[in-house]
Amino acid sequence: MARRRGFGELERRTGPTGPSYRARYAMPDGSRHSRNFRTKMDAEAWLARERSLIDRDEWTPPKSRKVAEARREREQAISTVQKYAERYVAERGLRPTTVRGYEALLATRILPYFGAMPLRDVTLSEIKTWRRSLDPKTASSNAAAYRLLRSILQAAEEEELIDRAPPKIRGASSAPVKQEVIPATFDEITAIVDEMPERLKLLIVLAAFVGLREGELLELRRSDVDGVTGRINVARKVDKDANPAVRGACPECGRHISTPKTRSGIRTVHVPPPFLPMLQSHLLEHAAEGPRGLLFPGDRTDHMSARYLMDRYRPAREKAGRPDLTIHHLRHTALTIAGQHGATGAELQARAGHASQAAMAIYQHATLDRDKALAEKIGDTYAKWASNRSEQA
């Protein structure tokens, strides 16, 4: 039974867990507000606080106060750049390698300056001061750190934790190119292939003439390759330096296997015809057995390590006089060769597995038939070069 008081009323209730008290009151506008308590003392104290708020003209509906209080607690929990940045990285479903990269940028560049700073205090002026404090010798990492900081602040704006992210600083997201990549010549590629172990010669060819990434090459399997047509389906890659404990790790070797970053990374490309005998020989002699067998297995038929590859590639490129040429530069070489043989922008995008807004508008023109024809043109040029080289020798 409810018992009336000077302000509000109390009602004692009996339930499975024992007695409880319901405190309630009405406002002049007819709205009614109530709350349940375990003890009578707590219920009376609540009514007293509500009455005090009304007397001081500070009263707002209890439900709206509860929402505001929850938001204040949430803001307090992520009030600083460090707290919010940690949640930002943890909740976005990022790839393991991306998480590692972000954590490194936070630890070495962003948090030493902004870590304890409240989100709302990160202004354009503070960001400019921070950028001036960074080592100019690490321009690429500085630009990556700025992009990450801006993404964090934009996410905070979307969650209404800050009113507005500071304006973008023109040019801060990119770094000047330190050195232009010089594509390898046929002579240089041939010299490298000649110096590589038999089991790795095809890897260099696929990097330098087809344009596959290192991670894509190390995850290629027999079922991805047609030895007759030279057709290669690219659908997966090995993530270098990923934590082997994360979901998606290879059960045999522990390395993390994932799909390419974008839908365009999943693609079909063709090996130039002059290299089909090498591909077929490799499938017979060096690929692991079975449809799931790796094209370039390690010593135990599991994934080859990047270190194992580089220990053999490094002296080969030195012998060819190109100590600057990385595996990724071989991919750059492949795309340069494709461009020299008439590949359109869309065809280069398709062959490389890149995606951009501009490329997507014409992407439908890059068909498999055109990629095969492009591979044949590259093959014809290589065959003529090889024939002339043989005659001169």
XYZ file of N, CA and C in Angstrom, residues 38-143:
318
model
N 15.983 -1.079 -2.733
C 15.991 -2.220 -1.822
C 15.597 -1.819 -0.409
N 15.904 -0.588 0.004
C 15.600 -0.161 1.373
C 14.735 1.084 1.369
N 14.009 1.267 2.472
C 13.148 2.439 2.624
C 13.990 3.710 2.717
N 15.154 3.598 3.381
C 16.019 4.773 3.542
C 16.485 5.301 2.189
N 16.874 4.383 1.284
C 17.327 4.819 -0.052
C 16.193 5.469 -0.835
N 14.983 4.926 -0.692
C 13.831 5.500 -1.400
C 13.527 6.902 -0.901
N 13.572 7.086 0.417
C 13.311 8.418 0.982
C 14.392 9.419 0.566
N 15.650 8.950 0.526
C 16.740 9.849 0.131
C 16.567 10.296 -1.314
N 16.097 9.395 -2.168
C 15.887 9.755 -3.579
C 14.800 10.811 -3.708
N 13.701 10.627 -2.995
C 12.627 11.631 -3.042
C 13.128 12.983 -2.546
N 13.973 12.959 -1.507
C 14.513 14.212 -0.975
C 15.385 14.915 -2.013
N 16.190 14.154 -2.727
C 17.053 14.758 -3.759
C 16.221 15.327 -4.895
N 15.172 14.595 -5.294
C 14.294 15.096 -6.363
C 13.620 16.391 -5.946
N 13.157 16.443 -4.694
C 12.496 17.647 -4.182
C 13.482 18.816 -4.159
N 14.738 18.549 -3.782
C 15.755 19.599 -3.739
C 16.019 20.152 -5.136
N 16.070 19.289 -6.126
C 16.282 19.749 -7.505
C 15.133 20.644 -7.963
N 13.915 20.277 -7.594
C 12.749 21.089 -7.979
C 12.817 22.455 -7.308
N 13.167 22.470 -6.014
C 13.237 23.734 -5.282
C 14.300 24.666 -5.859
N 15.411 24.082 -6.373
C 16.490 24.905 -6.922
C 16.292 25.183 -8.415
N 15.177 24.734 -8.961
C 14.857 24.913 -10.372
C 15.927 24.257 -11.260
N 16.441 23.100 -10.821
C 17.454 22.354 -11.567
C 16.944 20.991 -11.998
N 15.658 20.770 -11.847
C 15.100 19.447 -12.110
C 14.984 19.166 -13.611
N 15.337 17.982 -14.004
C 15.088 17.452 -15.344
C 14.570 16.037 -15.163
N 13.852 15.472 -16.122
C 13.315 14.113 -15.973
C 14.413 13.118 -15.608
N 14.184 12.244 -14.650
C 15.199 11.273 -14.217
C 15.749 10.417 -15.350
N 14.891 10.029 -16.317
C 15.368 9.185 -17.409
C 16.400 9.906 -18.262
N 16.151 11.205 -18.545
C 17.119 11.961 -19.337
C 18.409 12.157 -18.564
N 18.293 12.291 -17.230
C 19.492 12.417 -16.403
C 20.322 11.134 -16.448
N 19.623 9.996 -16.463
C 20.312 8.714 -16.494
C 21.082 8.548 -17.797
N 20.456 8.962 -18.901
C 21.129 8.890 -20.198
C 22.346 9.803 -20.220
N 22.183 11.035 -19.693
C 23.292 11.989 -19.672
C 24.429 11.487 -18.792
N 24.068 10.862 -17.668
C 25.094 10.332 -16.766
C 25.867 9.197 -17.431
N 25.153 8.323 -18.149
C 25.817 7.224 -18.851
C 26.763 7.760 -19.917
N 26.326 8.827 -20.588
C 27.193 9.414 -21.616
C 28.426 10.044 -20.987
N 28.242 10.719 -19.833
C 29.397 11.316 -19.159
C 30.400 10.242 -18.740
N 29.876 9.119 -18.241
C 30.759 8.020 -17.837
C 31.505 7.458 -19.042
N 30.782 7.351 -20.175
C 31.408 6.833 -21.390
C 32.481 7.791 -21.893
N 32.176 9.092 -21.871
C 33.146 10.078 -22.304
C 34.372 10.078 -21.402
N 34.128 9.873 -20.097
C 35.245 9.838 -19.165
C 36.151 8.644 -19.449
N 35.513 7.520 -19.836
C 36.281 6.302 -20.099
C 37.152 6.446 -21.350
N 36.757 7.309 -22.291
C 37.531 7.508 -23.521
C 37.864 8.986 -23.699
N 38.072 9.669 -22.582
C 38.220 11.120 -22.632
C 39.537 11.553 -23.268
N 40.600 10.763 -23.111
C 41.893 11.155 -23.653
C 42.136 10.514 -25.013
N 43.090 11.073 -25.724
C 43.444 10.529 -27.035
C 43.888 9.078 -26.908
N 44.662 8.771 -25.881
C 45.154 7.400 -25.718
C 44.015 6.411 -25.504
N 43.074 6.743 -24.610
C 41.967 5.830 -24.333
C 41.110 5.606 -25.571
N 40.812 6.684 -26.285
C 39.961 6.530 -27.462
C 40.711 5.828 -28.593
N 41.993 6.138 -28.758
C 42.778 5.508 -29.824
C 42.857 3.997 -29.615
N 43.018 3.568 -28.369
C 43.068 2.133 -28.080
C 41.752 1.465 -28.442
N 40.639 2.120 -28.129
C 39.335 1.559 -28.486
C 39.121 1.590 -29.993
N 39.580 2.647 -30.638
C 39.449 2.791 -32.092
C 40.116 1.616 -32.799
N 41.339 1.287 -32.391
C 42.075 0.197 -33.031
C 41.431 -1.149 -32.726
N 40.955 -1.323 -31.488
C 40.431 -2.621 -31.061
C 39.085 -2.960 -31.686
N 38.271 -1.948 -32.011
C 36.886 -2.202 -32.407
C 36.623 -2.106 -33.903
N 37.634 -1.867 -34.716
C 37.374 -1.638 -36.139
C 37.550 -2.883 -37.011
N 37.849 -4.014 -36.425
C 37.982 -5.232 -37.216
C 39.102 -5.162 -38.230
N 40.228 -4.575 -37.840
C 41.347 -4.373 -38.755
C 42.153 -5.658 -38.944
N 42.875 -5.728 -40.047
C 43.769 -6.851 -40.287
C 44.907 -6.822 -39.269
N 45.439 -7.990 -38.916
C 46.520 -8.035 -37.910
C 47.706 -7.146 -38.262
N 48.105 -7.140 -39.532
C 49.240 -6.308 -39.915
C 48.906 -4.822 -39.784
N 47.659 -4.458 -40.065
C 47.239 -3.069 -39.908
C 47.252 -2.669 -38.443
N 46.768 -3.563 -37.575
C 46.775 -3.290 -36.129
C 48.200 -3.052 -35.645
N 49.118 -3.917 -36.074
C 50.518 -3.768 -35.653
C 51.095 -2.433 -36.131
N 50.764 -2.052 -37.362
C 51.250 -0.785 -37.889
C 50.686 0.397 -37.125
N 49.386 0.359 -36.837
C 48.754 1.444 -36.078
C 49.327 1.541 -34.672
N 49.509 0.397 -34.025
C 50.047 0.405 -32.663
C 51.457 0.994 -32.633
N 52.238 0.699 -33.663
C 53.593 1.250 -33.741
C 53.555 2.767 -33.921
N 52.670 3.249 -34.797
C 52.553 4.694 -35.013
C 52.067 5.400 -33.748
N 51.130 4.785 -33.052
C 50.638 5.376 -31.813
C 51.745 5.455 -30.770
N 52.463 4.361 -30.609
C 53.479 4.289 -29.562
C 54.669 5.209 -29.826
N 55.064 5.349 -31.083
C 56.288 6.095 -31.389
C 56.056 7.549 -31.789
N 54.853 7.862 -32.273
C 54.658 9.211 -32.792
C 53.470 9.973 -32.207
N 52.346 9.321 -32.049
C 51.139 10.044 -31.665
C 50.991 10.189 -30.156
N 51.050 9.075 -29.427
C 50.776 9.109 -27.984
C 51.831 9.832 -27.159
N 53.115 9.815 -27.537
C 54.065 10.599 -26.747
C 53.687 12.076 -26.646
N 52.993 12.586 -27.639
C 52.582 14.000 -27.622
C 51.142 14.165 -27.158
N 50.228 13.353 -27.705
C 48.798 13.549 -27.467
C 48.197 12.614 -26.419
N 48.938 11.596 -25.968
C 48.349 10.533 -25.168
C 47.441 10.988 -24.036
N 47.914 11.874 -23.169
C 47.132 12.300 -21.997
C 46.207 13.468 -22.303
N 46.230 13.962 -23.526
C 45.427 15.142 -23.880
C 43.966 14.754 -24.098
N 43.012 15.506 -23.521
C 41.597 15.232 -23.796
C 41.302 15.385 -25.290
N 40.404 14.558 -25.790
C 40.050 14.619 -27.208
C 39.654 16.020 -27.648
N 38.890 16.685 -26.791
C 38.362 18.011 -27.160
C 39.458 19.070 -27.245
N 40.643 18.784 -26.696
C 41.719 19.776 -26.699
C 42.650 19.639 -27.896
N 42.391 18.653 -28.762
C 43.236 18.472 -29.946
C 42.773 19.464 -31.014
N 43.518 20.538 -31.139
C 43.159 21.597 -32.084
C 44.100 21.577 -33.287
N 43.759 22.358 -34.292
C 44.614 22.476 -35.472
C 45.990 22.994 -35.079
N 46.013 23.935 -34.150
C 47.284 24.494 -33.693
C 48.145 23.433 -33.021
N 47.526 22.583 -32.194
C 48.269 21.526 -31.516
C 48.822 20.517 -32.531
N 48.021 20.202 -33.534
C 48.470 19.241 -34.554
C 49.662 19.805 -35.330
N 49.628 21.086 -35.647
C 50.742 21.703 -36.358
C 52.006 21.700 -35.505
N 51.849 21.981 -34.217
C 52.996 21.946 -33.308
C 53.566 20.537 -33.222
N 52.683 19.555 -33.147
C 53.106 18.147 -33.097
C 53.873 17.761 -34.351
N 53.393 18.147 -35.513
C 54.061 17.795 -36.770
C 55.449 18.407 -36.845
N 55.604 19.607 -36.306
C 56.933 20.248 -36.305
C 57.909 19.514 -35.387
N 57.364 18.798 -34.402
C 58.228 18.085 -33.452
C 58.724 16.742 -33.999
N 58.142 16.256 -35.089
C 58.512 14.961 -35.641
C 59.819 15.045 -36.425
N 60.530 13.931 -36.458
C 61.799 13.865 -37.168
C 61.555 13.973 -38.672
N 62.079 14.996 -39.331
C 61.833 15.153 -40.776
C 62.439 14.036 -41.617
N 63.346 13.246 -41.020
C 63.959 12.151 -41.765
C 63.001 10.971 -41.948
N 61.898 10.979 -41.187
C 60.917 9.883 -41.285
C 59.613 10.411 -41.862
N 59.727 11.078 -42.996
C 58.565 11.756 -43.586
C 57.420 10.798 -43.901
N 57.738 9.608 -44.392
C 56.685 8.655 -44.753
C 55.899 8.208 -43.518
N 56.619 7.869 -42.444
C 55.944 7.458 -41.206
C 55.197 8.619 -40.572
N 55.732 9.817 -40.701
C 55.047 10.994 -40.163
C 53.711 11.216 -40.870
N 53.716 11.037 -42.184
C 52.480 11.194 -42.951
C 51.468 10.117 -42.558
